[in-house]
Amino acid sequence: GQQVMQIPQYQHVQEGEDFTTYCNSSTTLSNIQWYKQRPGGHPVFLIQLVKSGEVKKQKRLTFQFGEAKKNSSLHITATQTTDVGTYFCAGPGVAGNMLTFGGGTRLMVKP
Amino acid sequence: DVKVTQSSRYLVKRTGEKVFLECVQDMDHENMFWYRQDPGLGLRLIYFSYDVKMKEKGDIPEGYSVSREKKERFSLILESASTNQTSMYLCASATGAYNEQYFGPGTRLTVT
């Protein structure tokens, strides 16, 4: 079946450093979504990318969808302690009406 | 404001007990989902429902069943709880299967 892999699993950064998480799918995706889960919280939708090569920005966050629509990345510029959490990507499953989530990247920021 | 609520934040049950987890959404969404979340494994789909009384198995349905008698309510049932079902359970809803999902706060279930 389809797999959505995320790397790295964990990342420690110093406040002010940049951070990137990568998402790779074994199949072409019609779209990809990104979610953030704060410690002790639940996943919250950040953004959806649909077009090949699409780049979207939300303040310090930059989201990219690969040209082949099989990979995506989330880049945070100058991390802050409020960025702490786990970031998940999710894409449509091969069979049935459902999303397949990546394993998530847990970001820890040292002040 | 969009809202998904779950019946309990924390639950402790004994092995063999029947467990009901309830989820209610107030957004009139057709699609509702149950996930379990375990460290290092991300979110795994247990079951989803695309309409009242309709359900589809997700990736890990074994040991679980679901019920959707009303549009706003989606229940997850553990017929006979086992220790390997100790986990965080998250409910979500969405207008379409591939649209933005809204999650509830989660239920942390411990089976002893």
mmCIF file of N, CA and C in Angstrom, chain A residues 13-81:
data_model
loop_
_atom_site.group_PDB
_atom_site.id
_atom_site.type_symbol
_atom_site.label_atom_id
_atom_site.label_comp_id
_atom_site.label_asym_id
_atom_site.label_seq_id
_atom_site.Cartn_x
_atom_site.Cartn_y
_atom_site.Cartn_z
ATOM 1 N N VAL A 13 16.804 21.973 17.824
ATOM 2 C CA VAL A 13 17.474 23.154 17.276
ATOM 3 C C VAL A 13 17.597 24.200 18.364
ATOM 4 N N GLN A 14 18.561 25.098 18.168
ATOM 5 C CA GLN A 14 18.689 26.252 19.041
ATOM 6 C C GLN A 14 17.714 27.306 18.524
ATOM 7 N N GLU A 15 17.095 28.021 19.419
ATOM 8 C CA GLU A 15 16.185 29.086 19.000
ATOM 9 C C GLU A 15 16.896 30.018 18.030
ATOM 10 N N GLY A 16 16.231 30.326 16.928
ATOM 11 C CA GLY A 16 16.844 31.178 15.921
ATOM 12 C C GLY A 16 17.390 30.407 14.724
ATOM 13 N N GLU A 17 17.638 29.125 14.914
ATOM 14 C CA GLU A 17 18.104 28.288 13.797
ATOM 15 C C GLU A 17 16.917 27.911 12.911
ATOM 16 N N ASP A 18 17.247 27.511 11.687
ATOM 17 C CA ASP A 18 16.213 27.059 10.765
ATOM 18 C C ASP A 18 15.938 25.570 10.960
ATOM 19 N N PHE A 19 14.783 25.142 10.457
ATOM 20 C CA PHE A 19 14.369 23.742 10.593
ATOM 21 C C PHE A 19 13.636 23.315 9.330
ATOM 22 N N THR A 20 13.900 22.082 8.890
ATOM 23 C CA THR A 20 13.179 21.542 7.739
ATOM 24 C C THR A 20 12.775 20.103 8.009
ATOM 25 N N THR A 21 11.568 19.763 7.638
ATOM 26 C CA THR A 21 11.094 18.381 7.677
ATOM 27 C C THR A 21 10.670 17.984 6.277
ATOM 28 N N TYR A 22 10.941 16.725 5.938
ATOM 29 C CA TYR A 22 10.697 16.236 4.586
ATOM 30 C C TYR A 22 9.685 15.101 4.606
ATOM 31 N N CYS A 23 8.875 15.080 3.572
ATOM 32 C CA CYS A 23 7.815 14.086 3.458
ATOM 33 C C CYS A 23 7.937 13.432 2.083
ATOM 34 N N ASN A 24 7.978 12.103 2.053
ATOM 35 C CA ASN A 24 8.117 11.387 0.776
ATOM 36 C C ASN A 24 7.065 10.312 0.658
ATOM 37 N N SER A 25 6.456 10.257 -0.518
ATOM 38 C CA SER A 25 5.408 9.263 -0.761
ATOM 39 C C SER A 25 5.891 8.244 -1.783
ATOM 40 N N SER A 26 5.416 7.031 -1.639
ATOM 41 C CA SER A 26 5.759 5.981 -2.601
ATOM 42 C C SER A 26 4.939 6.118 -3.885
ATOM 43 N N THR A 27 3.894 6.923 -3.859
ATOM 44 C CA THR A 27 3.058 7.138 -5.032
ATOM 45 C C THR A 27 2.835 8.637 -5.247
ATOM 46 N N THR A 28 2.390 8.990 -6.430
ATOM 47 C CA THR A 28 2.061 10.381 -6.729
ATOM 48 C C THR A 28 0.828 10.802 -5.932
ATOM 49 N N LEU A 29 0.898 11.985 -5.381
ATOM 50 C CA LEU A 29 -0.198 12.491 -4.553
ATOM 51 C C LEU A 29 -0.979 13.568 -5.296
ATOM 52 N N SER A 30 -2.284 13.547 -5.160
ATOM 53 C CA SER A 30 -3.086 14.620 -5.760
ATOM 54 C C SER A 30 -2.950 15.908 -4.945
ATOM 55 N N ASN A 31 -2.708 15.751 -3.660
ATOM 56 C CA ASN A 31 -2.479 16.915 -2.818
ATOM 57 C C ASN A 31 -1.761 16.453 -1.556
ATOM 58 N N ILE A 32 -1.244 17.392 -0.796
ATOM 59 C CA ILE A 32 -0.625 17.045 0.467
ATOM 60 C C ILE A 32 -1.022 18.090 1.502
ATOM 61 N N GLN A 33 -1.238 17.636 2.716
ATOM 62 C CA GLN A 33 -1.602 18.519 3.802
ATOM 63 C C GLN A 33 -0.531 18.460 4.882
ATOM 64 N N TRP A 34 -0.437 19.554 5.634
ATOM 65 C CA TRP A 34 0.472 19.613 6.767
ATOM 66 C C TRP A 34 -0.324 19.992 8.021
ATOM 67 N N TYR A 35 0.032 19.327 9.125
ATOM 68 C CA TYR A 35 -0.600 19.563 10.418
ATOM 69 C C TYR A 35 0.478 19.788 11.469
ATOM 70 N N LYS A 36 0.093 20.538 12.522
ATOM 71 C CA LYS A 36 0.985 20.732 13.659
ATOM 72 C C LYS A 36 0.263 20.265 14.922
ATOM 73 N N GLN A 37 0.992 19.523 15.756
ATOM 74 C CA GLN A 37 0.443 19.073 17.024
ATOM 75 C C GLN A 37 1.346 19.568 18.142
ATOM 76 N N ARG A 38 0.834 20.479 18.950
ATOM 77 C CA ARG A 38 1.602 20.964 20.099
ATOM 78 C C ARG A 38 1.648 19.871 21.161
ATOM 79 N N PRO A 39 2.654 19.880 22.034
ATOM 80 C CA PRO A 39 2.722 18.885 23.110
ATOM 81 C C PRO A 39 1.441 18.891 23.940
ATOM 82 N N GLY A 40 0.838 17.706 24.104
ATOM 83 C CA GLY A 40 -0.400 17.602 24.861
ATOM 84 C C GLY A 40 -1.632 18.015 24.095
ATOM 85 N N GLY A 41 -1.452 18.410 22.840
ATOM 86 C CA GLY A 41 -2.588 18.881 22.049
ATOM 87 C C GLY A 41 -2.978 17.914 20.952
ATOM 88 N N HIS A 42 -3.812 18.397 20.044
ATOM 89 C CA HIS A 42 -4.249 17.576 18.932
ATOM 90 C C HIS A 42 -3.768 18.192 17.629
ATOM 91 N N PRO A 43 -3.702 17.412 16.551
ATOM 92 C CA PRO A 43 -3.238 17.962 15.277
ATOM 93 C C PRO A 43 -4.146 19.093 14.796
ATOM 94 N N VAL A 44 -3.511 20.140 14.279
ATOM 95 C CA VAL A 44 -4.235 21.279 13.730
ATOM 96 C C VAL A 44 -3.755 21.502 12.311
ATOM 97 N N PHE A 45 -4.689 21.642 11.407
ATOM 98 C CA PHE A 45 -4.386 21.830 9.989
ATOM 99 C C PHE A 45 -3.602 23.113 9.771
ATOM 100 N N LEU A 46 -2.535 23.019 8.954
ATOM 101 C CA LEU A 46 -1.759 24.208 8.604
ATOM 102 C C LEU A 46 -2.052 24.647 7.176
ATOM 103 N N ILE A 47 -1.942 23.689 6.239
ATOM 104 C CA ILE A 47 -2.026 24.096 4.829
ATOM 105 C C ILE A 47 -2.245 22.879 3.945
ATOM 106 N N GLN A 48 -2.736 23.124 2.744
ATOM 107 C CA GLN A 48 -2.849 22.084 1.723
ATOM 108 C C GLN A 48 -2.181 22.580 0.450
ATOM 109 N N LEU A 49 -1.379 21.715 -0.174
ATOM 110 C CA LEU A 49 -0.736 22.007 -1.455
ATOM 111 C C LEU A 49 -1.327 21.082 -2.508
ATOM 112 N N VAL A 50 -1.562 21.641 -3.690
ATOM 113 C CA VAL A 50 -2.243 20.869 -4.724
ATOM 114 C C VAL A 50 -1.440 20.796 -6.030
ATOM 115 N N LYS A 51 -0.777 21.876 -6.378
ATOM 116 C CA LYS A 51 -0.121 21.946 -7.693
ATOM 117 C C LYS A 51 1.322 21.484 -7.635
ATOM 118 N N SER A 52 1.772 20.887 -8.717
ATOM 119 C CA SER A 52 3.162 20.488 -8.857
ATOM 120 C C SER A 52 4.070 21.697 -8.709
ATOM 121 N N GLY A 53 5.096 21.588 -7.851
ATOM 122 C CA GLY A 53 6.035 22.684 -7.666
ATOM 123 C C GLY A 53 5.521 23.834 -6.814
ATOM 124 N N GLU A 54 4.349 23.676 -6.240
ATOM 125 C CA GLU A 54 3.733 24.771 -5.485
ATOM 126 C C GLU A 54 4.546 25.135 -4.242
ATOM 127 N N VAL A 55 4.630 26.435 -3.982
ATOM 128 C CA VAL A 55 5.289 26.948 -2.782
ATOM 129 C C VAL A 55 4.315 27.914 -2.104
ATOM 130 N N LYS A 56 4.111 27.682 -0.817
ATOM 131 C CA LYS A 56 3.241 28.586 -0.054
ATOM 132 C C LYS A 56 3.955 29.005 1.218
ATOM 133 N N LYS A 57 3.691 30.240 1.632
ATOM 134 C CA LYS A 57 4.334 30.751 2.849
ATOM 135 C C LYS A 57 3.287 31.184 3.855
ATOM 136 N N GLN A 58 3.608 30.919 5.121
ATOM 137 C CA GLN A 58 2.821 31.418 6.240
ATOM 138 C C GLN A 58 3.826 31.983 7.229
ATOM 139 N N LYS A 59 4.011 33.298 7.170
ATOM 140 C CA LYS A 59 4.980 33.973 8.032
ATOM 141 C C LYS A 59 6.349 33.292 7.906
ATOM 142 N N ARG A 60 6.855 32.648 8.943
ATOM 143 C CA ARG A 60 8.177 32.036 8.875
ATOM 144 C C ARG A 60 8.156 30.610 8.323
ATOM 145 N N LEU A 61 6.991 30.101 7.966
ATOM 146 C CA LEU A 61 6.871 28.735 7.470
ATOM 147 C C LEU A 61 6.746 28.753 5.949
ATOM 148 N N THR A 62 7.546 27.910 5.294
ATOM 149 C CA THR A 62 7.485 27.768 3.832
ATOM 150 C C THR A 62 7.209 26.308 3.507
ATOM 151 N N PHE A 63 6.183 26.086 2.712
ATOM 152 C CA PHE A 63 5.762 24.741 2.328
ATOM 153 C C PHE A 63 6.011 24.573 0.826
ATOM 154 N N GLN A 64 6.570 23.399 0.466
ATOM 155 C CA GLN A 64 6.811 23.113 -0.943
ATOM 156 C C GLN A 64 6.236 21.764 -1.313
ATOM 157 N N PHE A 65 5.733 21.678 -2.535
ATOM 158 C CA PHE A 65 5.257 20.417 -3.101
ATOM 159 C C PHE A 65 6.157 20.119 -4.293
ATOM 160 N N GLY A 66 6.709 18.919 -4.336
ATOM 161 C CA GLY A 66 7.665 18.587 -5.379
ATOM 162 C C GLY A 66 7.076 18.562 -6.773
ATOM 163 N N GLU A 67 7.957 18.689 -7.759
ATOM 164 C CA GLU A 67 7.515 18.716 -9.158
ATOM 165 C C GLU A 67 6.798 17.424 -9.540
ATOM 166 N N ALA A 68 7.276 16.316 -9.012
ATOM 167 C CA ALA A 68 6.659 15.025 -9.322
ATOM 168 C C ALA A 68 5.488 14.700 -8.396
ATOM 169 N N LYS A 69 5.196 15.590 -7.477
ATOM 170 C CA LYS A 69 4.098 15.426 -6.517
ATOM 171 C C LYS A 69 4.252 14.136 -5.705
ATOM 172 N N LYS A 70 5.489 13.810 -5.378
ATOM 173 C CA LYS A 70 5.750 12.650 -4.527
ATOM 174 C C LYS A 70 6.480 13.053 -3.257
ATOM 175 N N ASN A 71 6.838 14.318 -3.144
ATOM 176 C CA ASN A 71 7.495 14.755 -1.920
ATOM 177 C C ASN A 71 7.119 16.194 -1.601
ATOM 178 N N SER A 72 7.343 16.536 -0.339
ATOM 179 C CA SER A 72 6.996 17.862 0.144
ATOM 180 C C SER A 72 7.928 18.207 1.292
ATOM 181 N N SER A 73 8.037 19.491 1.567
ATOM 182 C CA SER A 73 8.849 19.914 2.694
ATOM 183 C C SER A 73 8.204 21.083 3.407
ATOM 184 N N LEU A 74 8.545 21.193 4.683
ATOM 185 C CA LEU A 74 8.144 22.334 5.504
ATOM 186 C C LEU A 74 9.416 22.919 6.091
ATOM 187 N N HIS A 75 9.647 24.185 5.844
ATOM 188 C CA HIS A 75 10.838 24.866 6.332
ATOM 189 C C HIS A 75 10.406 25.988 7.264
ATOM 190 N N ILE A 76 11.007 26.029 8.442
ATOM 191 C CA ILE A 76 10.747 27.125 9.381
ATOM 192 C C ILE A 76 12.021 27.959 9.496
ATOM 193 N N THR A 77 11.897 29.222 9.263
ATOM 194 C CA THR A 77 13.030 30.147 9.366
ATOM 195 C C THR A 77 13.072 30.726 10.774
ATOM 196 N N ALA A 78 14.266 30.748 11.340
ATOM 197 C CA ALA A 78 14.474 31.369 12.664
ATOM 198 C C ALA A 78 13.463 30.859 13.675
ATOM 199 N N THR A 79 13.616 29.605 14.054
ATOM 200 C CA THR A 79 12.657 28.961 14.952
ATOM 201 C C THR A 79 12.483 29.726 16.254
ATOM 202 N N GLN A 80 11.287 29.608 16.798
ATOM 203 C CA GLN A 80 10.966 30.181 18.100
ATOM 204 C C GLN A 80 10.439 29.065 18.988
ATOM 205 N N THR A 81 10.395 29.314 20.292
ATOM 206 C CA THR A 81 9.923 28.262 21.200
ATOM 207 C C THR A 81 8.462 27.904 20.927
#
